[in-house]
Coordinates of C-alpha atoms in Angstrom, one line a residue:
X56 CA 65.3 25.5 56.5
X57 CA 67.9 23.6 58.6
X58 CA 71.5 23.4 57.6
X59 CA 71.2 19.7 56.3
X60 CA 68.3 20.6 54.1
X61 CA 70.2 23.7 52.8
X62 CA 73.3 21.7 52.0
X63 CA 71.0 19.0 50.3
X64 CA 69.3 21.7 48.2
X65 CA 72.6 23.4 47.2
X66 CA 74.0 19.9 46.3
X67 CA 71.0 19.1 44.1
X68 CA 71.4 22.6 42.4
X69 CA 75.0 21.9 41.7
X70 CA 74.3 18.5 40.3
X71 CA 71.6 19.8 38.1
X72 CA 74.1 22.4 36.7
X73 CA 76.9 19.8 36.2
X74 CA 78.2 20.1 32.6
X75 CA 76.0 23.1 31.9
X76 CA 76.9 26.7 31.4
X77 CA 75.3 29.3 33.5
X78 CA 71.8 29.9 32.3
X79 CA 70.0 33.2 32.4
X80 CA 73.3 35.2 32.3
X81 CA 72.8 37.2 29.1
X82 CA 70.1 39.4 27.6
X83 CA 69.7 40.7 24.1
X84 CA 72.2 43.6 24.8
X85 CA 74.7 41.3 26.5
X86 CA 74.9 39.0 23.4
X87 CA 74.9 41.9 21.1
X88 CA 78.0 43.4 22.8
X89 CA 79.8 39.9 22.3
X90 CA 78.8 40.0 18.7
X91 CA 79.9 43.6 18.0
X92 CA 83.2 43.0 19.9
X93 CA 84.0 40.0 17.6
X94 CA 83.4 42.4 14.8
X95 CA 86.0 44.7 16.2
X96 CA 84.3 47.7 14.5
X97 CA 87.2 50.1 14.4
X98 CA 89.5 47.3 13.1
X99 CA 86.9 46.5 10.5
X100 CA 86.6 50.2 9.4
X101 CA 90.3 51.0 9.6
X102 CA 91.5 47.8 8.1
X103 CA 89.0 46.6 5.5
X104 CA 87.4 49.9 4.1
X105 CA 90.6 51.4 2.6
X106 CA 91.3 48.1 0.8
X107 CA 87.7 47.8 -0.4
X108 CA 87.9 51.3 -1.8
X109 CA 91.4 51.1 -3.2
X110 CA 91.3 47.9 -5.1
X111 CA 87.5 47.3 -5.1
X112 CA 84.8 49.6 -6.5
X113 CA 86.1 52.9 -5.1
X114 CA 83.4 55.3 -3.9
X115 CA 80.9 52.5 -4.4
X116 CA 82.2 50.4 -1.5
X117 CA 79.4 51.4 0.9
X118 CA 76.9 49.7 -1.4
X119 CA 79.0 46.4 -1.1
X120 CA 78.4 46.5 2.7
X121 CA 74.6 46.8 2.0
X122 CA 74.8 43.8 -0.5
X123 CA 76.7 41.8 2.2
X124 CA 74.1 42.7 4.8
X125 CA 71.3 41.4 2.5
X126 CA 73.2 38.1 2.0
X127 CA 73.7 37.7 5.8
X128 CA 70.2 38.7 6.6
X129 CA 68.9 36.0 4.2
X130 CA 71.2 33.4 5.9
X131 CA 69.9 34.6 9.3
X132 CA 66.2 33.8 8.6
X133 CA 67.0 30.1 8.3
X134 CA 69.7 30.3 11.1
X135 CA 67.1 31.8 13.5
X136 CA 64.4 29.2 12.5
X137 CA 66.8 26.4 13.3
X138 CA 67.8 28.1 16.6
X139 CA 64.2 27.9 17.8
X140 CA 64.6 24.1 17.8
X141 CA 68.3 23.7 18.7
X142 CA 69.7 25.6 21.8
X143 CA 73.3 24.5 22.0
X144 CA 76.7 26.1 22.8
X145 CA 78.1 24.4 19.6
X146 CA 75.8 26.3 17.3
X147 CA 77.2 25.6 13.7
X148 CA 78.2 22.0 14.2
X149 CA 75.0 21.2 16.0
X150 CA 72.9 22.8 13.4
X151 CA 74.8 21.1 10.5
X152 CA 74.7 17.8 12.3
X153 CA 70.9 17.9 12.6
X154 CA 70.4 18.5 8.9
X155 CA 73.3 16.8 7.1
X156 CA 74.3 14.1 9.5
X157 CA 76.7 13.9 12.6
X158 CA 79.8 13.2 10.7
X159 CA 79.4 16.4 8.7
X160 CA 78.4 18.2 11.7
X161 CA 81.7 16.9 13.5
X162 CA 83.7 18.0 10.5
X163 CA 82.2 21.4 10.6
X164 CA 83.0 21.6 14.4
X165 CA 86.6 21.3 13.4
X166 CA 86.3 24.0 10.8
X167 CA 84.5 26.3 13.3
X168 CA 87.1 25.8 16.0
X169 CA 89.9 26.3 13.6
X170 CA 88.3 29.5 12.2
X171 CA 87.8 31.0 15.6
X172 CA 91.2 30.2 16.8
X173 CA 92.8 31.5 13.6
X174 CA 91.0 34.8 13.7
X175 CA 92.0 35.3 17.2
X176 CA 95.5 34.5 16.4
X177 CA 95.3 37.0 13.5
X178 CA 94.0 39.6 15.9
X179 CA 96.8 38.9 18.3
X180 CA 99.3 39.7 15.5
X181 CA 97.9 43.1 14.7
X182 CA 97.2 43.7 18.5
X183 CA 100.9 43.0 19.4
X184 CA 102.2 45.3 16.7
X185 CA 99.7 48.1 17.7
X186 CA 100.5 47.9 21.5
X187 CA 104.3 47.6 20.9
X188 CA 104.0 50.7 18.6
X189 CA 102.0 52.7 21.2
X190 CA 104.4 51.8 24.0
X191 CA 107.4 52.8 22.0
X192 CA 105.7 56.1 20.9
X193 CA 104.8 57.2 24.4
X194 CA 107.7 55.8 26.5
X195 CA 110.5 55.2 24.0
X196 CA 110.9 51.6 25.3
X197 CA 110.9 49.0 22.5
X198 CA 109.3 45.7 23.7
X199 CA 108.8 42.9 21.2
X200 CA 105.1 42.5 19.9
X201 CA 104.9 38.9 21.1
X202 CA 105.6 39.9 24.7
X203 CA 102.5 42.0 24.8
X204 CA 100.6 39.1 23.2
X205 CA 101.6 36.6 25.8
X206 CA 100.7 39.1 28.7
X207 CA 97.3 39.6 26.9
X208 CA 96.7 35.9 26.7
X209 CA 96.9 35.6 30.4
X210 CA 94.5 38.5 30.9
X211 CA 92.0 37.0 28.4
X212 CA 92.3 33.6 30.1
X213 CA 91.5 35.2 33.5
X214 CA 88.6 37.3 32.1
X215 CA 87.2 34.2 30.3
X216 CA 87.3 32.2 33.4
X217 CA 85.6 35.0 35.4
X218 CA 82.3 34.3 33.8
X219 CA 80.3 35.4 30.7
X220 CA 78.8 38.4 32.5
X221 CA 82.1 39.9 33.5
X222 CA 83.2 39.5 29.8
X223 CA 80.2 41.3 28.6
X224 CA 80.7 44.2 30.9
X225 CA 84.4 44.6 29.9
X226 CA 83.5 44.3 26.2
X227 CA 80.6 46.9 26.5
X228 CA 83.1 49.6 27.6
X229 CA 85.4 49.0 24.6
X230 CA 82.7 48.6 22.1
X231 CA 80.9 51.8 23.1
X232 CA 84.1 53.7 23.0
X233 CA 85.1 52.8 19.4
X234 CA 81.5 52.8 18.1
X235 CA 80.9 56.4 19.6
X236 CA 83.8 58.1 18.0
X237 CA 83.1 56.5 14.6
X238 CA 79.4 57.2 14.8
X239 CA 79.8 60.8 16.0
X240 CA 82.3 61.3 13.2
X241 CA 79.7 59.9 10.6
X242 CA 76.8 62.0 11.9
X243 CA 78.8 65.2 12.3
X244 CA 79.9 64.7 8.6
X245 CA 76.4 64.0 7.6
X246 CA 74.9 67.1 9.3
X247 CA 77.7 69.3 7.8
X248 CA 76.4 68.3 4.3
X249 CA 79.4 65.9 3.7
X250 CA 83.0 66.7 2.5
X251 CA 84.4 68.8 -0.4
X252 CA 82.0 67.3 -2.9
X253 CA 78.9 67.1 -0.6
X254 CA 77.3 63.9 0.6
X255 CA 77.5 62.1 -2.8
X256 CA 74.8 59.6 -2.1
X257 CA 74.5 58.6 -5.7
X258 CA 78.3 58.4 -6.0
X259 CA 78.2 55.5 -3.5
X260 CA 74.8 53.8 -3.8
X261 CA 73.7 54.1 -7.4
X262 CA 73.8 50.9 -9.5
X263 CA 76.6 52.3 -11.7
X264 CA 78.7 53.2 -8.6
X265 CA 78.1 49.8 -7.0
X266 CA 79.3 48.0 -10.1
X267 CA 82.2 50.1 -11.0
X268 CA 85.9 48.8 -10.6
X269 CA 86.0 45.4 -9.0
X270 CA 82.8 45.1 -7.0
X271 CA 83.5 41.5 -6.2
X272 CA 86.6 42.5 -4.2
X273 CA 84.6 45.0 -2.2
X274 CA 81.9 42.6 -1.5
X275 CA 84.5 40.0 -0.3
X276 CA 85.9 42.5 2.2
X277 CA 82.4 43.5 3.3
X278 CA 81.4 40.0 4.0
X279 CA 84.6 39.4 5.8
X280 CA 83.9 42.5 8.0
X281 CA 80.7 40.9 9.2
X282 CA 82.4 37.9 10.5
X283 CA 81.2 36.9 14.0
X284 CA 77.5 37.7 14.1
X285 CA 76.6 34.0 14.5
X286 CA 77.9 34.1 18.0
X287 CA 74.3 34.9 19.0
X288 CA 73.6 31.2 18.9
X289 CA 76.7 30.2 20.7
X290 CA 75.5 32.0 23.8
X291 CA 72.0 30.5 23.5
X292 CA 72.5 28.1 26.6
X293 CA 73.4 31.1 28.8
X294 CA 70.8 33.4 27.5
X295 CA 67.6 34.6 29.1
X296 CA 64.7 33.0 27.3
X297 CA 67.0 31.9 24.4
X298 CA 64.0 31.1 22.0
X299 CA 63.2 34.8 22.1
X300 CA 66.6 36.4 23.0
X301 CA 68.7 34.7 20.3
X302 CA 66.5 35.5 17.4
X303 CA 66.1 39.2 18.5
X304 CA 69.9 39.5 19.1
X305 CA 70.7 37.9 15.7
X306 CA 68.4 40.3 13.7
X307 CA 69.5 43.2 15.8
X308 CA 73.2 42.3 15.2
X309 CA 72.9 42.0 11.4
X310 CA 70.8 45.3 11.3
X311 CA 73.4 47.2 13.5
X312 CA 76.5 45.7 11.7
X313 CA 75.1 46.4 8.2
X314 CA 73.9 50.0 9.1
X315 CA 77.1 50.9 10.9
X316 CA 79.5 49.8 8.1
X317 CA 77.3 51.1 5.2
X318 CA 76.9 54.5 6.9
X319 CA 80.4 54.9 8.3
X320 CA 82.0 53.9 4.9
X321 CA 79.7 56.4 3.0
X322 CA 80.7 59.2 5.4
X323 CA 84.5 58.3 4.8
X324 CA 84.0 58.5 1.1
X325 CA 82.1 61.8 1.5
X326 CA 84.9 63.2 3.8
X327 CA 87.6 62.4 1.1
X328 CA 85.5 63.2 -1.8
X329 CA 84.1 60.7 -4.3
X330 CA 86.5 61.8 -7.1
X331 CA 89.6 61.5 -4.8
X332 CA 88.7 58.7 -2.5
X333 CA 90.2 55.9 -4.5
X334 CA 93.5 57.7 -4.8
X335 CA 93.6 58.6 -1.1
X336 CA 92.9 55.0 -0.1
X337 CA 95.6 53.8 -2.5
X338 CA 98.2 56.2 -1.1
X339 CA 97.3 55.1 2.4
X340 CA 98.0 51.5 1.5
X341 CA 101.2 52.3 -0.2
X342 CA 102.5 54.2 2.9
X343 CA 102.1 51.0 4.9
X344 CA 99.6 52.6 7.2
X345 CA 96.0 51.9 5.8
X346 CA 94.6 53.4 9.1
X347 CA 95.6 56.9 8.1
X348 CA 92.8 56.9 5.4
X349 CA 90.3 56.7 8.3
X350 CA 92.2 58.4 11.1
X351 CA 93.2 61.5 9.1
X352 CA 89.6 62.8 8.4
X353 CA 88.4 62.1 12.0
X354 CA 91.5 64.0 13.4
X355 CA 90.8 66.8 11.0
X356 CA 87.2 67.0 12.2
X357 CA 87.8 66.7 15.9
X358 CA 91.4 67.9 16.3
X359 CA 94.7 66.4 17.1
X360 CA 93.4 64.6 20.3
X361 CA 91.5 62.3 18.1
X362 CA 94.7 61.2 16.3
X363 CA 96.1 60.3 19.7
X364 CA 93.1 58.4 20.9
X365 CA 92.3 56.5 17.8
X366 CA 95.5 54.1 17.9
X367 CA 94.6 53.4 21.5
X368 CA 90.9 52.5 20.6
X369 CA 92.3 50.3 17.8
X370 CA 94.2 48.3 20.5
X371 CA 91.1 48.0 22.7
X372 CA 89.0 47.2 19.7
X373 CA 91.4 44.2 19.0
X374 CA 91.5 43.3 22.6
X375 CA 87.7 43.1 22.6
X376 CA 87.6 40.9 19.5
X377 CA 90.2 38.6 21.0
X378 CA 88.2 38.1 24.2
X379 CA 85.0 37.6 22.2
X380 CA 86.6 34.8 20.0
X381 CA 88.2 33.2 23.1
X382 CA 84.7 32.8 24.5
X383 CA 83.4 31.4 21.3
X384 CA 86.1 29.0 20.8
X385 CA 86.1 27.6 24.4
X386 CA 82.3 27.0 24.1
X387 CA 82.9 25.0 21.1
X388 CA 85.5 23.0 22.9
X389 CA 83.1 22.6 25.8
X390 CA 80.3 21.5 23.6
X391 CA 82.5 19.0 21.7
X392 CA 83.7 17.5 25.0
X393 CA 80.1 17.1 26.2
X394 CA 79.2 15.4 22.9
X395 CA 82.0 12.9 23.4
X396 CA 83.9 14.1 20.3
X397 CA 86.7 15.4 22.4
X398 CA 87.9 14.4 25.9
X399 CA 85.2 14.9 28.5
X400 CA 87.6 16.8 30.7
X401 CA 86.8 19.8 28.6
X402 CA 83.4 20.1 30.2
X403 CA 84.8 21.0 33.6
X404 CA 83.3 24.4 34.9
X405 CA 84.3 26.6 37.6
X406 CA 82.3 28.2 40.3
X407 CA 81.1 30.8 38.0
X408 CA 79.9 28.1 35.6
X409 CA 82.6 29.1 33.1
X410 CA 84.3 26.4 31.0
X411 CA 87.8 27.0 32.4
X412 CA 89.5 23.8 31.1
X413 CA 88.1 24.5 27.6
X414 CA 89.4 28.1 28.1
X415 CA 92.8 27.0 29.1
X416 CA 93.0 24.6 26.1
X417 CA 92.0 27.4 23.8
X418 CA 94.7 29.7 25.3
X419 CA 97.3 26.9 24.6
X420 CA 96.1 26.6 21.0
X421 CA 96.6 30.5 20.6
X422 CA 100.2 30.2 21.9
X423 CA 100.8 27.3 19.4
X424 CA 99.4 29.4 16.6
X425 CA 101.1 32.6 17.4
X426 CA 104.6 31.8 18.7
X427 CA 106.0 30.1 15.5
X428 CA 105.7 33.6 13.9
X429 CA 107.6 35.2 16.8
X430 CA 110.3 32.5 16.8
X431 CA 110.8 32.8 13.0
X432 CA 110.9 36.6 13.2
X433 CA 107.9 37.1 10.9
X434 CA 106.1 40.4 10.6
X435 CA 103.0 40.0 12.8
X436 CA 100.8 42.1 10.4
X437 CA 102.0 40.9 7.0
X438 CA 102.0 37.3 7.9
X439 CA 100.2 36.3 11.1
X440 CA 97.3 38.8 10.8
X441 CA 96.8 38.7 7.0
X442 CA 97.2 34.9 6.5
X443 CA 95.0 33.7 9.4
X444 CA 92.3 36.5 8.7
X445 CA 91.9 34.9 5.2
X446 CA 91.8 31.4 6.4
X447 CA 89.2 32.3 9.1
X448 CA 86.9 34.1 6.7
X449 CA 87.0 31.2 4.2
X450 CA 86.3 28.7 7.0
X451 CA 83.3 30.7 8.3
X452 CA 81.8 31.2 5.0
X453 CA 81.9 27.4 4.3
X454 CA 80.1 27.0 7.6
X455 CA 77.5 29.6 6.6
X456 CA 76.9 27.6 3.4
X457 CA 76.7 24.3 5.1
X458 CA 74.2 25.7 7.7
X459 CA 72.0 27.0 5.1
X460 CA 71.9 23.7 3.4
X461 CA 71.3 22.0 6.8
X462 CA 68.3 24.3 7.5
X463 CA 66.6 23.2 4.3
X464 CA 67.3 19.5 4.9
X465 CA 66.3 19.6 8.5
X466 CA 63.0 21.2 7.9
X467 CA 62.1 19.2 4.8
X468 CA 62.5 16.0 6.9
X469 CA 61.2 17.1 10.2
X470 CA 58.5 19.5 9.2
X471 CA 58.9 21.1 12.6
X472 CA 58.4 24.5 10.8
X473 CA 56.6 24.6 7.4
X474 CA 56.9 28.4 6.7
X475 CA 58.3 28.4 3.1
X476 CA 60.1 31.7 3.5
X477 CA 61.9 30.9 6.7
X478 CA 62.8 27.3 6.0
X479 CA 63.3 27.2 2.2
X480 CA 63.3 30.3 0.2
X481 CA 65.4 32.5 2.3
X482 CA 68.0 29.8 3.2
X483 CA 68.3 28.9 -0.5
X484 CA 68.7 32.5 -1.5
X485 CA 71.3 33.0 1.4
X486 CA 73.2 29.9 0.3
X487 CA 73.4 31.2 -3.3
X488 CA 74.7 34.5 -2.0
X489 CA 77.2 32.8 0.2
X490 CA 78.4 30.5 -2.6
X491 CA 79.1 33.5 -4.7
X492 CA 81.1 35.1 -1.8
X493 CA 83.1 32.0 -1.4
X494 CA 83.9 32.0 -5.1
X495 CA 85.0 35.6 -4.8
X496 CA 87.1 34.8 -1.7
X497 CA 88.9 31.9 -3.5
X498 CA 89.4 33.9 -6.6
X499 CA 90.9 36.9 -4.6
X500 CA 92.5 35.0 -1.8
X501 CA 96.1 36.2 -2.7
X502 CA 94.9 39.8 -2.4
X503 CA 93.0 39.0 0.7
X504 CA 96.1 37.6 2.5
X505 CA 98.6 40.0 1.0
X506 CA 100.9 37.0 0.1
X507 CA 102.0 35.0 -2.9
X508 CA 100.0 32.5 -4.7
X509 CA 101.7 29.4 -3.4
X510 CA 101.1 30.4 0.2
X511 CA 97.4 31.3 -0.7
X512 CA 96.8 27.8 -2.1
X513 CA 98.3 26.0 0.9
X514 CA 96.2 28.2 3.2
X515 CA 93.1 27.6 1.3
X516 CA 93.6 23.8 1.4
X517 CA 93.7 23.9 5.2
X518 CA 89.9 24.6 5.4
X519 CA 88.7 21.5 3.4
X520 CA 91.4 19.4 5.1
X521 CA 90.0 20.2 8.5
X522 CA 86.6 19.4 7.4
X523 CA 87.5 16.0 5.9
X524 CA 89.6 15.0 8.9
X525 CA 86.7 15.9 11.2
X526 CA 84.3 13.8 9.1
X527 CA 86.7 10.9 9.0
X528 CA 87.4 11.1 12.7
X529 CA 83.6 11.1 13.5
X530 CA 83.0 8.0 11.4
X531 CA 86.0 6.1 12.9
X532 CA 84.8 7.0 16.4
X533 CA 81.2 5.9 15.6
X534 CA 82.4 2.6 14.1
X535 CA 84.5 1.9 17.2
X536 CA 81.6 2.6 19.5
X537 CA 79.3 0.3 17.4
X538 CA 81.9 -2.5 17.5
X539 CA 82.3 -2.0 21.3
X540 CA 78.5 -2.3 21.8

């Protein structure tokens, strides 16, 4: 091949890739690591489990994780069925647009982008506080939490622009580290026969245990802990054989997440003892350090070194989640730019076929969300982390519900797939479960955000406001386009 032909071939390849993310970059395990990173497993266990036990259903909290897993699994059936016919970096909004119309899809795109940016900002709050505390503990130097957040934003921007494969490799290391110590603790506790009162299987999984106390609150936190599994579809354009890879990654993610949270929370209950666990969790919350409920039994089992390592792993867990949500949000921005709903400049990609402009915009959005809390001197955990976590969970649950409805509408109209279970029964059951979860989230939102009722109401209103604004903007844009034509 002569040089002219080679240049011509390369040019043709570049043109064919214009406006596209790099295909064949991720397999099932690569996507799985992105999903598990978004879960931030150690953060979910150390942050949510003590609350679910203390103010939820006590020793029965592990059953709530199983119930949440069933709801998400039912949702996944229709989600996967839709994914076989739609491969798009926009995922939620594309799915919803196909079934419920483009304006509703556009509104949901705004909600998805808002939710991903909100949860990332929330993680930055807890991350900044955690890293600042670690640095002060080991060096004696006090550096404001927001300084570490700004430094990390630069690192995340660079890693995001380096390509999805690099991100997957970085996340794999962090995810394996935090999963390993939690899983080893759980299995050692299991093989030892449990804690002071034994394994206590019926204390956690019997119907009476599951329904004691406030099971709805526990279910709410369990569903919130599974936030992020839908990222399997976001990476469909970059997956190898997406019609096979995405369904496998989705089901595997749901199974792993459900099993992990149910099993680990059960072993934590066992380690404390079913009769004492509610009181122990309550004391940890009152002390202002909920993580001690989780870290103490692990350190008691493995020795003092675990107590030193776990806070560091909590920081890396948060970093992994931040990077995962950065990648999810910038792919939404990229997809919206390609669809013409946002400026076309967002579709610019670098040599590694990474959406660097969209990534830069996402980083700017993070700065805008985080820095007001720093300027006003707000506590990064009690305000930034708790407020935006609640908003993000509510937003994503609304997207789950709209997606389930869209799956039913799409397949009733198109008949592209006529399997009743996959396209009607499971999506409807999933939608009902999700609707129940949304009701629980709204009813317990003040508890979820750890704030007052007025703040809770204003935060809740942001989600429907973003949805409505997105729908209106889409209709106005479409009307202008038709007038121009």
